[in-house]
Short mmCIF file of C-alpha atoms in Angstrom, two decimals:
data_model
loop_
_atom_site.label_atom_id
_atom_site.label_comp_id
_atom_site.label_asym_id
_atom_site.label_seq_id
_atom_site.Cartn_x
_atom_site.Cartn_y
_atom_site.Cartn_z
CA UNK A 1 -15.47 0.88 19.03
CA UNK A 2 -14.60 2.42 15.63
CA UNK A 3 -16.87 5.32 14.72
CA UNK A 4 -18.04 5.23 11.11
CA UNK A 5 -17.94 8.36 9.00
CA UNK A 6 -21.37 9.36 7.72
CA UNK A 7 -22.24 9.33 4.02
CA UNK A 8 -22.61 13.10 4.02
CA UNK A 9 -19.14 13.53 5.53
CA UNK A 10 -17.56 11.20 2.96
CA UNK A 11 -19.31 12.95 0.07
CA UNK A 12 -17.99 16.32 1.22
CA UNK A 13 -14.39 15.19 1.78
CA UNK A 14 -11.51 16.25 -0.44
CA UNK A 15 -10.59 13.00 -2.22
CA UNK A 16 -7.92 14.50 -4.48
CA UNK A 17 -4.54 12.73 -4.66
CA UNK A 18 -1.87 14.02 -2.28
CA UNK A 19 1.90 13.86 -1.93
CA UNK A 20 3.51 12.94 1.43
CA UNK A 21 5.41 15.27 3.77
CA UNK A 22 8.79 14.58 5.36
CA UNK A 23 8.45 13.43 8.96
CA UNK A 24 12.12 12.98 9.87
CA UNK A 25 15.48 12.04 8.41
CA UNK A 26 19.11 12.96 7.90
CA UNK A 27 22.22 11.81 6.08
CA UNK A 28 21.04 8.18 5.96
CA UNK A 29 17.68 8.95 4.40
CA UNK A 30 14.20 10.17 5.24
CA UNK A 31 10.76 8.98 6.28
CA UNK A 32 7.70 10.57 4.66
CA UNK A 33 4.05 10.10 5.54
CA UNK A 34 0.58 11.17 4.54
CA UNK A 35 -1.48 12.98 7.17
CA UNK A 36 -5.25 12.67 7.77
CA UNK A 37 -5.24 16.47 8.00
CA UNK A 38 -4.25 16.64 4.31
CA UNK A 39 -6.04 13.50 3.15
CA UNK A 40 -9.15 13.13 5.36
CA UNK A 41 -10.09 9.73 3.94
CA UNK A 42 -7.08 8.26 5.76
CA UNK A 43 -8.82 8.97 9.05
CA UNK A 44 -12.25 7.91 7.78
CA UNK A 45 -10.87 4.60 6.49
CA UNK A 46 -8.36 4.15 9.36
CA UNK A 47 -5.54 3.66 6.85
CA UNK A 48 -1.92 4.69 7.29
CA UNK A 49 0.47 5.48 4.44
CA UNK A 50 4.20 6.26 4.50
CA UNK A 51 7.39 6.00 2.45
CA UNK A 52 10.96 5.24 3.48
CA UNK A 53 13.89 6.57 1.42
CA UNK A 54 17.32 5.19 2.31
CA UNK A 55 20.54 6.56 0.82
CA UNK A 56 23.58 4.32 0.28
CA UNK A 57 24.60 3.08 3.74
CA UNK A 58 21.30 4.20 5.24
CA UNK A 59 19.80 2.14 8.07
CA UNK A 60 16.25 2.44 9.34
CA UNK A 61 16.68 1.52 13.00
CA UNK A 62 14.81 -1.49 14.44
CA UNK A 63 11.22 -0.60 15.23
CA UNK A 64 7.71 -1.96 15.49
CA UNK A 65 4.39 -0.34 14.70
CA UNK A 66 0.90 -0.06 16.13
CA UNK A 67 -0.50 -1.22 12.78
CA UNK A 68 -0.36 -4.20 10.45
CA UNK A 69 1.09 -3.21 7.06
CA UNK A 70 1.98 -4.21 3.55
CA UNK A 71 5.42 -3.03 2.44
CA UNK A 72 6.14 -2.59 -1.27
CA UNK A 73 9.64 -1.88 -2.62
CA UNK A 74 9.29 0.93 -5.15
CA UNK A 75 12.95 1.34 -6.05
CA UNK A 76 16.41 -0.07 -5.45
CA UNK A 77 17.57 -3.15 -3.57
CA UNK A 78 18.69 -3.83 -0.02
CA UNK A 79 17.90 -5.83 3.09
CA UNK A 80 14.96 -6.08 5.45
CA UNK A 81 15.59 -7.51 8.91
CA UNK A 82 12.41 -9.08 10.26
CA UNK A 83 11.63 -10.64 13.63
CA UNK A 84 8.09 -12.01 13.80
CA UNK A 85 6.31 -12.21 17.17
CA UNK A 86 7.72 -15.05 19.30
CA UNK A 87 10.23 -15.98 16.59
CA UNK A 88 13.54 -17.30 17.85
CA UNK A 89 15.54 -16.09 14.86
CA UNK A 90 15.76 -12.99 12.73
CA UNK A 91 15.13 -13.22 9.00
CA UNK A 92 17.45 -11.09 6.86
CA UNK A 93 15.55 -10.79 3.62
CA UNK A 94 17.12 -9.55 0.39
CA UNK A 95 14.64 -7.13 -1.17
CA UNK A 96 14.38 -5.51 -4.57
CA UNK A 97 11.99 -3.40 -6.63
CA UNK A 98 8.61 -5.09 -7.01
CA UNK A 99 8.79 -7.00 -3.73
CA UNK A 100 5.73 -7.02 -1.47
CA UNK A 101 5.93 -8.09 2.19
CA UNK A 102 3.13 -8.51 4.73
CA UNK A 103 4.12 -7.19 8.18
CA UNK A 104 1.74 -8.33 10.94
CA UNK A 105 1.26 -6.75 14.36
CA UNK A 106 4.30 -7.06 16.58
CA UNK A 107 6.81 -7.53 13.75
CA UNK A 108 10.14 -5.79 14.42
CA UNK A 109 11.87 -4.60 11.26
CA UNK A 110 14.96 -2.77 10.12
CA UNK A 111 15.84 -1.75 6.55
CA UNK A 112 19.30 -1.23 5.06
CA UNK A 113 20.66 0.07 1.77
CA UNK A 114 24.17 -1.18 1.00
CA UNK A 115 27.14 1.17 1.22
CA UNK A 116 27.99 0.68 -2.45
CA UNK A 117 24.43 1.07 -3.71
CA UNK A 118 23.99 3.32 -6.74
CA UNK A 119 20.31 3.91 -6.00
CA UNK A 120 18.08 4.91 -3.13
CA UNK A 121 16.08 2.12 -1.51
CA UNK A 122 12.47 3.35 -1.48
CA UNK A 123 9.76 1.40 0.36
CA UNK A 124 6.03 2.18 0.50
CA UNK A 125 4.00 1.22 3.58
CA UNK A 126 0.20 0.96 3.55
CA UNK A 127 -1.75 -0.47 6.45
CA UNK A 128 -4.71 -0.67 8.79
CA UNK A 129 -4.62 1.80 11.70
CA UNK A 130 -8.04 0.92 13.15
CA UNK A 131 -6.33 -0.55 16.24
CA UNK A 132 -3.59 2.08 16.33
CA UNK A 133 -3.18 5.18 18.45
CA UNK A 134 -4.15 7.65 15.72
CA UNK A 135 -6.65 6.66 13.00
CA UNK A 136 -5.06 7.35 9.63
CA UNK A 137 -1.46 7.51 10.83
CA UNK A 138 1.20 4.96 11.77
CA UNK A 139 2.83 5.24 15.18
CA UNK A 140 6.28 3.62 15.05
CA UNK A 141 8.17 2.62 18.19
CA UNK A 142 11.95 2.80 17.83
CA UNK A 143 13.89 0.26 19.86
CA UNK A 144 17.13 2.26 19.80
CA UNK A 145 18.42 5.73 19.09
CA UNK A 146 17.59 9.12 20.54
CA UNK A 147 13.87 8.32 20.53
CA UNK A 148 14.25 4.63 21.38
CA UNK A 149 11.96 3.17 24.02
CA UNK A 150 14.83 2.42 26.42
CA UNK A 151 15.67 6.12 26.68
CA UNK A 152 12.43 6.50 28.62
CA UNK A 153 13.29 3.94 31.29
CA UNK A 154 15.42 4.78 34.31
CA UNK A 155 18.99 3.48 34.42
CA UNK A 156 17.93 1.10 37.18
CA UNK A 157 15.27 -0.54 35.00
CA UNK A 158 17.59 -0.84 31.99
CA UNK A 159 20.39 -2.28 34.14
CA UNK A 160 18.13 -4.92 35.63
CA UNK A 161 16.47 -5.80 32.31
CA UNK A 162 19.80 -6.38 30.55
CA UNK A 163 21.77 -7.49 33.62
CA UNK A 164 24.24 -4.60 33.32
CA UNK A 165 25.91 -2.32 35.83
CA UNK A 166 24.50 1.20 36.06
CA UNK A 167 27.30 2.89 34.08
CA UNK A 168 27.09 0.37 31.21
CA UNK A 169 23.32 0.69 31.12
CA UNK A 170 23.50 4.48 30.92
CA UNK A 171 26.15 4.33 28.20
CA UNK A 172 24.47 1.80 25.91
CA UNK A 173 21.15 3.65 25.94
CA UNK A 174 22.74 7.01 25.08
CA UNK A 175 25.43 5.93 22.59
CA UNK A 176 23.27 6.19 19.44
CA UNK A 177 22.37 9.88 18.98
CA UNK A 178 20.52 9.29 15.71
CA UNK A 179 16.75 9.08 15.52
CA UNK A 180 14.88 6.70 13.24
CA UNK A 181 17.36 6.65 10.36
CA UNK A 182 21.17 6.69 10.54
CA UNK A 183 24.10 6.23 8.16
CA UNK A 184 26.22 3.17 8.91
CA UNK A 185 29.95 3.86 9.28
CA UNK A 186 32.08 2.95 6.27
CA UNK A 187 33.56 -0.54 6.63
CA UNK A 188 31.01 -1.68 9.20
CA UNK A 189 29.81 -5.15 8.21
CA UNK A 190 26.06 -5.63 8.23
CA UNK A 191 24.28 -9.03 8.13
CA UNK A 192 24.31 -10.72 4.74
CA UNK A 193 20.80 -11.18 3.32
CA UNK A 194 19.77 -14.82 2.85
CA UNK A 195 17.85 -15.85 -0.25
CA UNK A 196 16.12 -18.65 1.68
CA UNK A 197 14.58 -16.08 4.03
CA UNK A 198 12.42 -14.81 1.15
CA UNK A 199 10.43 -18.04 1.07
CA UNK A 200 6.86 -17.44 2.18
CA UNK A 201 7.70 -13.86 3.17
CA UNK A 202 7.95 -12.03 -0.15
CA UNK A 203 6.08 -11.91 -3.43
CA UNK A 204 7.76 -10.09 -6.30
CA UNK A 205 5.00 -8.49 -8.35
CA UNK A 206 7.18 -8.28 -11.47
CA UNK A 207 7.95 -12.01 -11.42
CA UNK A 208 4.64 -13.46 -10.15
CA UNK A 209 2.13 -15.03 -12.57
CA UNK A 210 -0.25 -12.42 -13.95
CA UNK A 211 -3.86 -12.58 -12.79
CA UNK A 212 -4.93 -10.41 -15.73
CA UNK A 213 -2.97 -9.87 -18.96
CA UNK A 214 -4.62 -7.92 -21.77
CA UNK A 215 -2.36 -7.11 -24.73
CA UNK A 216 -2.28 -3.39 -25.32
CA UNK A 217 -4.48 -2.88 -22.27
CA UNK A 218 -2.92 -3.80 -18.94
CA UNK A 219 -1.70 -6.36 -16.44
CA UNK A 220 -2.56 -7.18 -12.82
CA UNK A 221 -0.88 -9.15 -10.05
CA UNK A 222 -3.04 -9.72 -6.96
CA UNK A 223 -1.60 -10.40 -3.49
CA UNK A 224 -3.85 -12.64 -1.44
CA UNK A 225 -3.74 -15.49 1.05
CA UNK A 226 -2.87 -17.98 -1.69
CA UNK A 227 0.41 -16.43 -2.85
CA UNK A 228 1.45 -14.59 0.32
CA UNK A 229 0.06 -16.41 3.41
CA UNK A 230 0.93 -13.62 5.88
CA UNK A 231 -1.65 -11.45 4.12
CA UNK A 232 -4.26 -13.27 6.24
CA UNK A 233 -2.63 -12.07 9.46
CA UNK A 234 -2.36 -8.53 8.14
CA UNK A 235 -5.99 -8.52 6.99
CA UNK A 236 -5.22 -6.67 3.77
CA UNK A 237 -5.14 -7.60 0.10
CA UNK A 238 -3.09 -5.75 -2.50
CA UNK A 239 -2.47 -5.54 -6.21
CA UNK A 240 -0.06 -4.06 -8.71
CA UNK A 241 -1.74 -2.73 -11.85
CA UNK A 242 0.04 -1.55 -15.00
CA UNK A 243 -1.96 -0.14 -17.92
CA UNK A 244 -0.55 0.96 -21.24
CA UNK A 245 -0.70 4.41 -22.79
CA UNK A 246 -4.26 5.73 -23.26
CA UNK A 247 -5.76 2.49 -21.92
CA UNK A 248 -8.76 2.58 -19.61
CA UNK A 249 -9.51 0.66 -16.45
CA UNK A 250 -13.16 -0.36 -16.38
CA UNK A 251 -15.43 1.46 -13.91
CA UNK A 252 -15.74 -0.81 -10.90
CA UNK A 253 -16.32 -1.00 -7.17
CA UNK A 254 -15.35 -3.14 -4.20
CA UNK A 255 -18.38 -5.25 -3.35
CA UNK A 256 -17.26 -6.37 0.10
CA UNK A 257 -17.27 -3.07 2.01
CA UNK A 258 -13.55 -2.51 1.50
CA UNK A 259 -11.64 0.70 0.96
CA UNK A 260 -9.16 0.89 -1.90
CA UNK A 261 -5.98 2.87 -1.21
CA UNK A 262 -4.00 3.64 -4.37
CA UNK A 263 -0.42 4.86 -4.75
CA UNK A 264 0.63 5.92 -8.25
CA UNK A 265 4.04 4.33 -8.78
CA UNK A 266 4.81 5.92 -12.14
CA UNK A 267 3.13 7.47 -15.14
CA UNK A 268 -0.03 9.54 -14.95
CA UNK A 269 -3.63 9.64 -16.00
CA UNK A 270 -7.14 10.85 -15.39
CA UNK A 271 -9.24 9.52 -12.50
CA UNK A 272 -12.97 9.78 -11.91
CA UNK A 273 -14.84 8.56 -8.82
CA UNK A 274 -18.63 8.49 -8.57
CA UNK A 275 -20.38 8.24 -5.22
CA UNK A 276 -23.86 8.35 -3.76
CA UNK A 277 -26.78 9.62 -5.90
CA UNK A 278 -24.64 9.52 -9.05
CA UNK A 279 -22.47 12.39 -7.85
CA UNK A 280 -19.00 12.65 -9.33
CA UNK A 281 -16.91 13.22 -6.21
CA UNK A 282 -13.51 13.26 -7.90
CA UNK A 283 -12.23 14.21 -11.31
CA UNK A 284 -8.52 14.78 -11.40
CA UNK A 285 -5.20 13.89 -12.96
CA UNK A 286 -3.05 11.59 -10.83
CA UNK A 287 0.71 11.30 -11.26
CA UNK A 288 3.60 9.28 -9.85
CA UNK A 289 4.16 9.71 -6.12
CA UNK A 290 0.61 10.64 -5.12
CA UNK A 291 -1.94 8.70 -3.06
CA UNK A 292 -5.72 8.66 -3.02
CA UNK A 293 -8.49 6.57 -1.44
CA UNK A 294 -11.74 5.34 -2.95
CA UNK A 295 -14.55 5.19 -0.34
CA UNK A 296 -16.51 1.98 0.20
CA UNK A 297 -18.77 1.01 -2.73
CA UNK A 298 -17.84 4.14 -4.74
CA UNK A 299 -17.11 3.50 -8.42
CA UNK A 300 -13.68 4.41 -9.81
CA UNK A 301 -12.21 4.45 -13.31
CA UNK A 302 -8.84 5.57 -14.73
CA UNK A 303 -7.51 6.46 -18.19
CA UNK A 304 -3.73 6.55 -18.64
CA UNK A 305 -1.81 9.32 -20.36
CA UNK A 306 0.46 8.43 -23.27
CA UNK A 307 3.19 7.15 -20.93
CA UNK A 308 0.90 4.60 -19.31
CA UNK A 309 0.17 4.30 -15.61
CA UNK A 310 1.23 1.96 -12.80
CA UNK A 311 -0.26 1.81 -9.34
CA UNK A 312 -0.02 -0.27 -6.17
CA UNK A 313 -3.15 -0.59 -4.05
CA UNK A 314 -4.17 -2.18 -0.81
CA UNK A 315 -7.73 -3.26 -0.21
CA UNK A 316 -8.97 -3.57 3.37
CA UNK A 317 -9.76 -7.28 3.10
CA UNK A 318 -7.30 -10.14 2.48
CA UNK A 319 -9.23 -11.58 -0.49
CA UNK A 320 -10.90 -8.64 -2.24
CA UNK A 321 -13.85 -8.97 -4.61
CA UNK A 322 -14.57 -6.37 -7.29
CA UNK A 323 -17.55 -5.84 -9.55
CA UNK A 324 -17.00 -4.17 -12.94
CA UNK A 325 -19.54 -2.18 -14.89
CA UNK A 326 -17.98 -2.55 -18.35
CA UNK A 327 -16.30 -5.36 -20.26
CA UNK A 328 -17.33 -8.99 -20.76
CA UNK A 329 -17.60 -9.56 -16.99
CA UNK A 330 -19.78 -6.48 -16.53
CA UNK A 331 -22.88 -6.90 -14.38
CA UNK A 332 -24.83 -5.39 -17.29
CA UNK A 333 -24.15 -8.54 -19.31
CA UNK A 334 -26.01 -10.60 -16.71
CA UNK A 335 -29.10 -8.42 -16.36
CA UNK A 336 -32.16 -9.28 -18.44
CA UNK A 337 -32.56 -7.23 -21.66
CA UNK A 338 -36.10 -6.21 -20.74
CA UNK A 339 -34.90 -4.87 -17.41
CA UNK A 340 -32.15 -2.87 -19.10
CA UNK A 341 -34.61 -1.40 -21.61
CA UNK A 342 -36.75 -0.13 -18.76
CA UNK A 343 -33.80 0.85 -16.57
CA UNK A 344 -32.29 3.03 -19.30
CA UNK A 345 -35.70 3.91 -20.79
CA UNK A 346 -34.42 2.95 -24.21
CA UNK A 347 -35.38 0.89 -27.25
CA UNK A 348 -34.63 -2.82 -27.76
CA UNK A 349 -32.27 -1.85 -30.59
CA UNK A 350 -30.27 0.50 -28.36
CA UNK A 351 -30.16 -2.12 -25.60
CA UNK A 352 -28.82 -4.72 -28.06
CA UNK A 353 -26.14 -2.31 -29.24
CA UNK A 354 -25.18 -1.53 -25.64
CA UNK A 355 -24.96 -5.23 -24.75
CA UNK A 356 -23.03 -6.13 -27.90
CA UNK A 357 -20.06 -3.92 -27.02
CA UNK A 358 -16.98 -5.10 -25.10
CA UNK A 359 -17.79 -8.79 -25.55
CA UNK A 360 -14.12 -9.77 -25.48
CA UNK A 361 -12.64 -7.07 -23.27
CA UNK A 362 -11.83 -7.90 -19.66
CA UNK A 363 -11.26 -4.98 -17.27
CA UNK A 364 -8.81 -2.92 -19.37
CA UNK A 365 -9.70 -1.30 -22.66
CA UNK A 366 -6.88 -0.55 -25.09
CA UNK A 367 -7.20 2.61 -27.19
CA UNK A 368 -9.09 1.96 -30.45
#
């Protein structure tokens, strides 16, 4: 049974955006993650967050996780090897910046950046850890390498499982001294990614139809069960939001008890979050590379700096629903004028002026 964090505990938590810390790595690249000790809302929301950086020739060894995840390619291009539970064949998926993949429980993956690549391959992972070993943190199980699961079995068990003699079993388990991430030897041929393996597995957020497109304001692509079916198995929705310089994202909240986990891809801006009893629980400036979490039902709004702002978020439901408090879809537009007059304790004239604003604006407001 998952223990819920009390309102008082959430209100007192440090919600400020945080950068990740390096967990492990070497010549082939590095794995970074966010810790619930630094970002307590990860534990409260049972959300894991991590980033993989692969140098040219870097290989993230085959592994599986205790959590369902969404992977989002932040930078570069490469390959993702994917074996879904009970699948008879591996998919070798070509990936590039803007790609989003849903990785359900039991999926075995490896990631590779080509030897001749001129850029790092950087992948963001966000996921649900409520069924994992540590709330707020992914636990990854390496199949091979110095920390691979077979290193824990006796030679007898390995030999019988793979039908090997004892010497061969001992040798194959100990041959790879690397842990987690290695650099592939020059000239070693890796599997060639297959374009057909992208079908139904990947949605590129730069190429997908826009769900919201406001000139001078911003653009949104939403990942849901309609455009990426595996999202249903993962139990998470996601979106990529890009707002232009000095634009504002309307104050809004998730109205289906979901947490919103936001990674700032690039740019920067101001963020305010308001919680219980009208208390402003966060006022900060967020910049590229940081992560923060909006608690359930709390209201969040962002204003971009002059460079604009781009963020990738997961929402802890596969088909998220948001309610906005400003713009033409604002709930205020639906409430009776007489109720608003009393609610704000204001005059009919002031209420009319309030209601008359933002009649054409959606959820992003371009600078005037």
